PDB file of C-alpha atoms in Angstrom:
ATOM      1  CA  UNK A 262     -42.662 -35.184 -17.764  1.00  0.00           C
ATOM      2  CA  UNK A 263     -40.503 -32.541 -16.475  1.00  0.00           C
ATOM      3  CA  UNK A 264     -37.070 -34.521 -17.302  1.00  0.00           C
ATOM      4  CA  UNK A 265     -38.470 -34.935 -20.719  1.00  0.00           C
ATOM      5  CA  UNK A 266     -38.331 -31.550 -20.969  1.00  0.00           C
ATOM      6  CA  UNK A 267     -35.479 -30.859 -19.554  1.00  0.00           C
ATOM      7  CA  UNK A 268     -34.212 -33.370 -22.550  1.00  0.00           C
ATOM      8  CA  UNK A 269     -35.419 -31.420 -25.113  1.00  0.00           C
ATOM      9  CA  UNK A 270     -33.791 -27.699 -23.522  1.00  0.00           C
ATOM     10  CA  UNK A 271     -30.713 -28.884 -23.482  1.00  0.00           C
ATOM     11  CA  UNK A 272     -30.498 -30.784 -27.122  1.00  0.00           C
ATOM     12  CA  UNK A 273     -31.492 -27.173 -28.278  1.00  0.00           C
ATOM     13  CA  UNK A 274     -29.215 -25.622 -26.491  1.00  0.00           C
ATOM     14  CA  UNK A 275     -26.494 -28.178 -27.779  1.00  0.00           C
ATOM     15  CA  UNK A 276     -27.402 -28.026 -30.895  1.00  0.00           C
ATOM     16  CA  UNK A 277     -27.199 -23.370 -30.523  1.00  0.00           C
ATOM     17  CA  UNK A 278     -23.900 -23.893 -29.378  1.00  0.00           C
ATOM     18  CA  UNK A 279     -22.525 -26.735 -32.093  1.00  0.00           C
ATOM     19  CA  UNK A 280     -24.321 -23.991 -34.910  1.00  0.00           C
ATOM     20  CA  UNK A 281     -22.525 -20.807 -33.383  1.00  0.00           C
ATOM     21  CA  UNK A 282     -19.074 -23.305 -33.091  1.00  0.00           C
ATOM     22  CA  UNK A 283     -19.474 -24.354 -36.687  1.00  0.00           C
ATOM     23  CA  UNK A 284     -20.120 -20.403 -38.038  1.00  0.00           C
ATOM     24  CA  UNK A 285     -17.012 -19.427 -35.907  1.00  0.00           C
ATOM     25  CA  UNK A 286     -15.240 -22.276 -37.215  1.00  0.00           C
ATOM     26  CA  UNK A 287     -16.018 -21.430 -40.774  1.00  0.00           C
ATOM     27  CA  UNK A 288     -15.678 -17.484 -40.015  1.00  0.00           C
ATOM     28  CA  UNK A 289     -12.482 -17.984 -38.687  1.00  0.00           C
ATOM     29  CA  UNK A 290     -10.989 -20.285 -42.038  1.00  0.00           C
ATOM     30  CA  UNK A 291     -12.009 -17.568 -44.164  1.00  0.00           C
ATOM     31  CA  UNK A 292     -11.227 -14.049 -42.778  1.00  0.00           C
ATOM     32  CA  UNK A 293      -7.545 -14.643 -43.926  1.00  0.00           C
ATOM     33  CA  UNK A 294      -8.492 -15.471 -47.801  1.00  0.00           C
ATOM     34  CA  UNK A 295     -10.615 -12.394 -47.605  1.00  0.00           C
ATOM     35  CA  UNK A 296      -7.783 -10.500 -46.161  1.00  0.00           C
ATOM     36  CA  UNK A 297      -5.320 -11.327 -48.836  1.00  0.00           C
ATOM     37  CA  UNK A 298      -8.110 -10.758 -51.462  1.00  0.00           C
ATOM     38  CA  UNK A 299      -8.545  -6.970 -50.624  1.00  0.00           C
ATOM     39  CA  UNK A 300      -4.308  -6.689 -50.186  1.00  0.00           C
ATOM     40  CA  UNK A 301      -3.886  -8.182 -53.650  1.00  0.00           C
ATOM     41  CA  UNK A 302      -6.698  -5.955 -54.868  1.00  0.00           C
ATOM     42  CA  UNK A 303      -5.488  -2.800 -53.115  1.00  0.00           C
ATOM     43  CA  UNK A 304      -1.665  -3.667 -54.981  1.00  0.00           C
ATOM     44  CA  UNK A 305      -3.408  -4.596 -58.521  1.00  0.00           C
ATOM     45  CA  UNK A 306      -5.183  -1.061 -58.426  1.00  0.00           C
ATOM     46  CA  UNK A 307      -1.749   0.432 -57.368  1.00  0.00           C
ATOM     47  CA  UNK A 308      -0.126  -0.582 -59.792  1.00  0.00           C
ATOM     48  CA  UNK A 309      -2.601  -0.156 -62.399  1.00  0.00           C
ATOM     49  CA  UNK A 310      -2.654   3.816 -61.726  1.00  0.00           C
ATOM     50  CA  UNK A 311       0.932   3.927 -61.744  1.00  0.00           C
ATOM     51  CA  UNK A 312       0.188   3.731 -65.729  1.00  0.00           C
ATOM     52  CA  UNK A 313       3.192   1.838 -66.762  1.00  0.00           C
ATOM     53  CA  UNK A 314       3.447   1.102 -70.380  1.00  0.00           C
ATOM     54  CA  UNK A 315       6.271  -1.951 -69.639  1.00  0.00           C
ATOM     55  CA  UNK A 316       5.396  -5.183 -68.840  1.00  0.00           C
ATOM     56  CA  UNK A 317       8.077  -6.120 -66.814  1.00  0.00           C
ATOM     57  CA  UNK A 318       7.659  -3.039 -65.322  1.00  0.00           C
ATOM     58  CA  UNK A 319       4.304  -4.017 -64.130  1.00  0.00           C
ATOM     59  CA  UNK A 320       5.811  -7.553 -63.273  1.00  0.00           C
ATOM     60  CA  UNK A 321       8.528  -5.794 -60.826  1.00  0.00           C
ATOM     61  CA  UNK A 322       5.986  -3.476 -59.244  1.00  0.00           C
ATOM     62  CA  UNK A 323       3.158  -6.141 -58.428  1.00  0.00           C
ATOM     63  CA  UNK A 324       6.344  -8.195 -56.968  1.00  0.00           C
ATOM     64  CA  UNK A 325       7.464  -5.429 -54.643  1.00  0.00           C
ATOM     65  CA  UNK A 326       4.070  -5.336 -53.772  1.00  0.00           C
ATOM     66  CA  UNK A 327       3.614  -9.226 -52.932  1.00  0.00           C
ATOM     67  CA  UNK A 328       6.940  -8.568 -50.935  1.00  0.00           C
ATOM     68  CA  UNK A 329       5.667  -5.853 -48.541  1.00  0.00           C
ATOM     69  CA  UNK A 330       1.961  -6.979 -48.275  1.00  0.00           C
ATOM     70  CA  UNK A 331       2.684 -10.534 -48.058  1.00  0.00           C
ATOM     71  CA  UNK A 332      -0.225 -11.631 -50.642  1.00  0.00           C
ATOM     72  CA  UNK A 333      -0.294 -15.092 -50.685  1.00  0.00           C
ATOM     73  CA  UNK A 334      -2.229 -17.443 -53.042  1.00  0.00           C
ATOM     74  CA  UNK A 335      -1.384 -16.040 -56.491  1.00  0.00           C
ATOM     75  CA  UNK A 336       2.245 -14.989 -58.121  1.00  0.00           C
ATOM     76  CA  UNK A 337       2.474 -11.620 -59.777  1.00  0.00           C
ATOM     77  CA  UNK A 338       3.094 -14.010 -62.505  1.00  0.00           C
ATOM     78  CA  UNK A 339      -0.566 -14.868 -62.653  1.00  0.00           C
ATOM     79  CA  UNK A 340      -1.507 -11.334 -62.933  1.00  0.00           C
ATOM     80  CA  UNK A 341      -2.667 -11.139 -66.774  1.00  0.00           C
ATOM     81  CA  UNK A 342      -1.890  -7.483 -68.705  1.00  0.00           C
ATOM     82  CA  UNK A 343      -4.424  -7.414 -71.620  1.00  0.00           C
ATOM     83  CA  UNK A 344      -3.968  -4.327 -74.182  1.00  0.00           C
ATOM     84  CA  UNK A 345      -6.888  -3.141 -76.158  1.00  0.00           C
ATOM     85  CA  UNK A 346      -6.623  -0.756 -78.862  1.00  0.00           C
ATOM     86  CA  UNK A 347      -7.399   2.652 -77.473  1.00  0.00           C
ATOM     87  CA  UNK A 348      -4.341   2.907 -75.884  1.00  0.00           C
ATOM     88  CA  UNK A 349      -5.233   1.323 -72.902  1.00  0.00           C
ATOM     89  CA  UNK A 350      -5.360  -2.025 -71.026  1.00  0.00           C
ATOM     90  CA  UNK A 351      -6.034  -3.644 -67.847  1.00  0.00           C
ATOM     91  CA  UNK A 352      -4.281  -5.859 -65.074  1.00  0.00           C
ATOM     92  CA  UNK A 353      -6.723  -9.320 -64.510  1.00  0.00           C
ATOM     93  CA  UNK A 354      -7.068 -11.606 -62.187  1.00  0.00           C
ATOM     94  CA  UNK A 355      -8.559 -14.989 -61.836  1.00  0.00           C
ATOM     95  CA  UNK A 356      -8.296 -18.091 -59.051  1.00  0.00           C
ATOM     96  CA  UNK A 357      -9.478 -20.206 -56.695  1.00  0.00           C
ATOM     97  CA  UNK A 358      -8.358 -20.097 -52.762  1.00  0.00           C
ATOM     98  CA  UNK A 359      -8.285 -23.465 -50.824  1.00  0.00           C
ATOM     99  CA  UNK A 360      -8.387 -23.896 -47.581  1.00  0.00           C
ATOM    100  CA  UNK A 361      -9.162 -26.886 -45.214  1.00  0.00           C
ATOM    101  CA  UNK A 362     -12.106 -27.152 -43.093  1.00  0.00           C
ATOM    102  CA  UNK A 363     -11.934 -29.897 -40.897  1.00  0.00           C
ATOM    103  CA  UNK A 364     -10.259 -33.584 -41.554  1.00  0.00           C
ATOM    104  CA  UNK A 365     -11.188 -34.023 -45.547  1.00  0.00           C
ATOM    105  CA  UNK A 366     -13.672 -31.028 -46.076  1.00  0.00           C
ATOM    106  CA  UNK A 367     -12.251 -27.743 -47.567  1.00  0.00           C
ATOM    107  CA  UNK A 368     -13.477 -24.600 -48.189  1.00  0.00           C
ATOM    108  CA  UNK A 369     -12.460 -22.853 -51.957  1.00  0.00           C
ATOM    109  CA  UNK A 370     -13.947 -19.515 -53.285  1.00  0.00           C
ATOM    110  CA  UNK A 371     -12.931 -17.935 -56.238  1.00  0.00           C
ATOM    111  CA  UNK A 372     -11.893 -14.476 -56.668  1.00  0.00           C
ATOM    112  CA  UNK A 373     -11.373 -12.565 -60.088  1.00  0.00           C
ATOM    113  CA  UNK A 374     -10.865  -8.876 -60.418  1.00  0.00           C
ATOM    114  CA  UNK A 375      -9.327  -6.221 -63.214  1.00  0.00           C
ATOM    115  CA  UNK A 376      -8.074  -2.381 -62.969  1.00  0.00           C
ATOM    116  CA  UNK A 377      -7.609  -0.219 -65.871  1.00  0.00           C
ATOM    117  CA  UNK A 378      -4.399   0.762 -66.819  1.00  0.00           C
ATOM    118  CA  UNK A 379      -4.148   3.781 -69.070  1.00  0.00           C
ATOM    119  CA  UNK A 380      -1.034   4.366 -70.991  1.00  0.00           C
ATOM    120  CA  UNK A 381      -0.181   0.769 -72.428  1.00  0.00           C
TER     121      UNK A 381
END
């Protein structure tokens, strides 16, 4: 009787420890996608008040930007510059961020995100 429960104390105690690995685990894989997700947003919104009216402009800035943050995941050539008709416009983003798990399981979370940009 007693070693049965014993048994059973330490499965759940295995099974605490395997559940706190596997949030670590996952915790751990993900910080540094969230990490570049707030650097590229922090450089988009930069940029974006900057108020450029040239495209390539825009393309040079977000670049020096990728340079000294070291945003990985997208190019500043994914970075879209839409124009509407009020004399403004906005800087968009859009993707997907991969990363792997374990063996064959990955992890991918999309990210999109847009700043205004007055003066196009």
């Amino acid at each position: 009787m007693q070693s049965k429960r014993r048994q059973q104390g330490f499965f759940k105690l295995f099974f605490m420890f395997g559940s706190i690995a596997f949030v670590a685990t996952v915790g751990i894989k993900l910080f540094p996608l969230y990490a570049n997700q707030l650097k590229l947003d922090r450089a988009v919104k930069q940029v974006a008040s900057e108020g450029s009216i040239d495209p390539l402009a825009v393309r040079n800035a977000l670049q020096r930007r990728w340079d000294i943050e070291d945003i990985t995941q997208i190019l500043p050539k994914d970075i879209k510059i839409e124009r509407n008709g009020t004399g403004g416009g906005a800087l968009m983003y859009d993707y997907e961020a991969r990363t792997s798990l374990f063996y064959n399981v990955d992890l991918v979370l999309k990210f999109d995100g847009s700043a205004p940009v007055k003066g196009f």
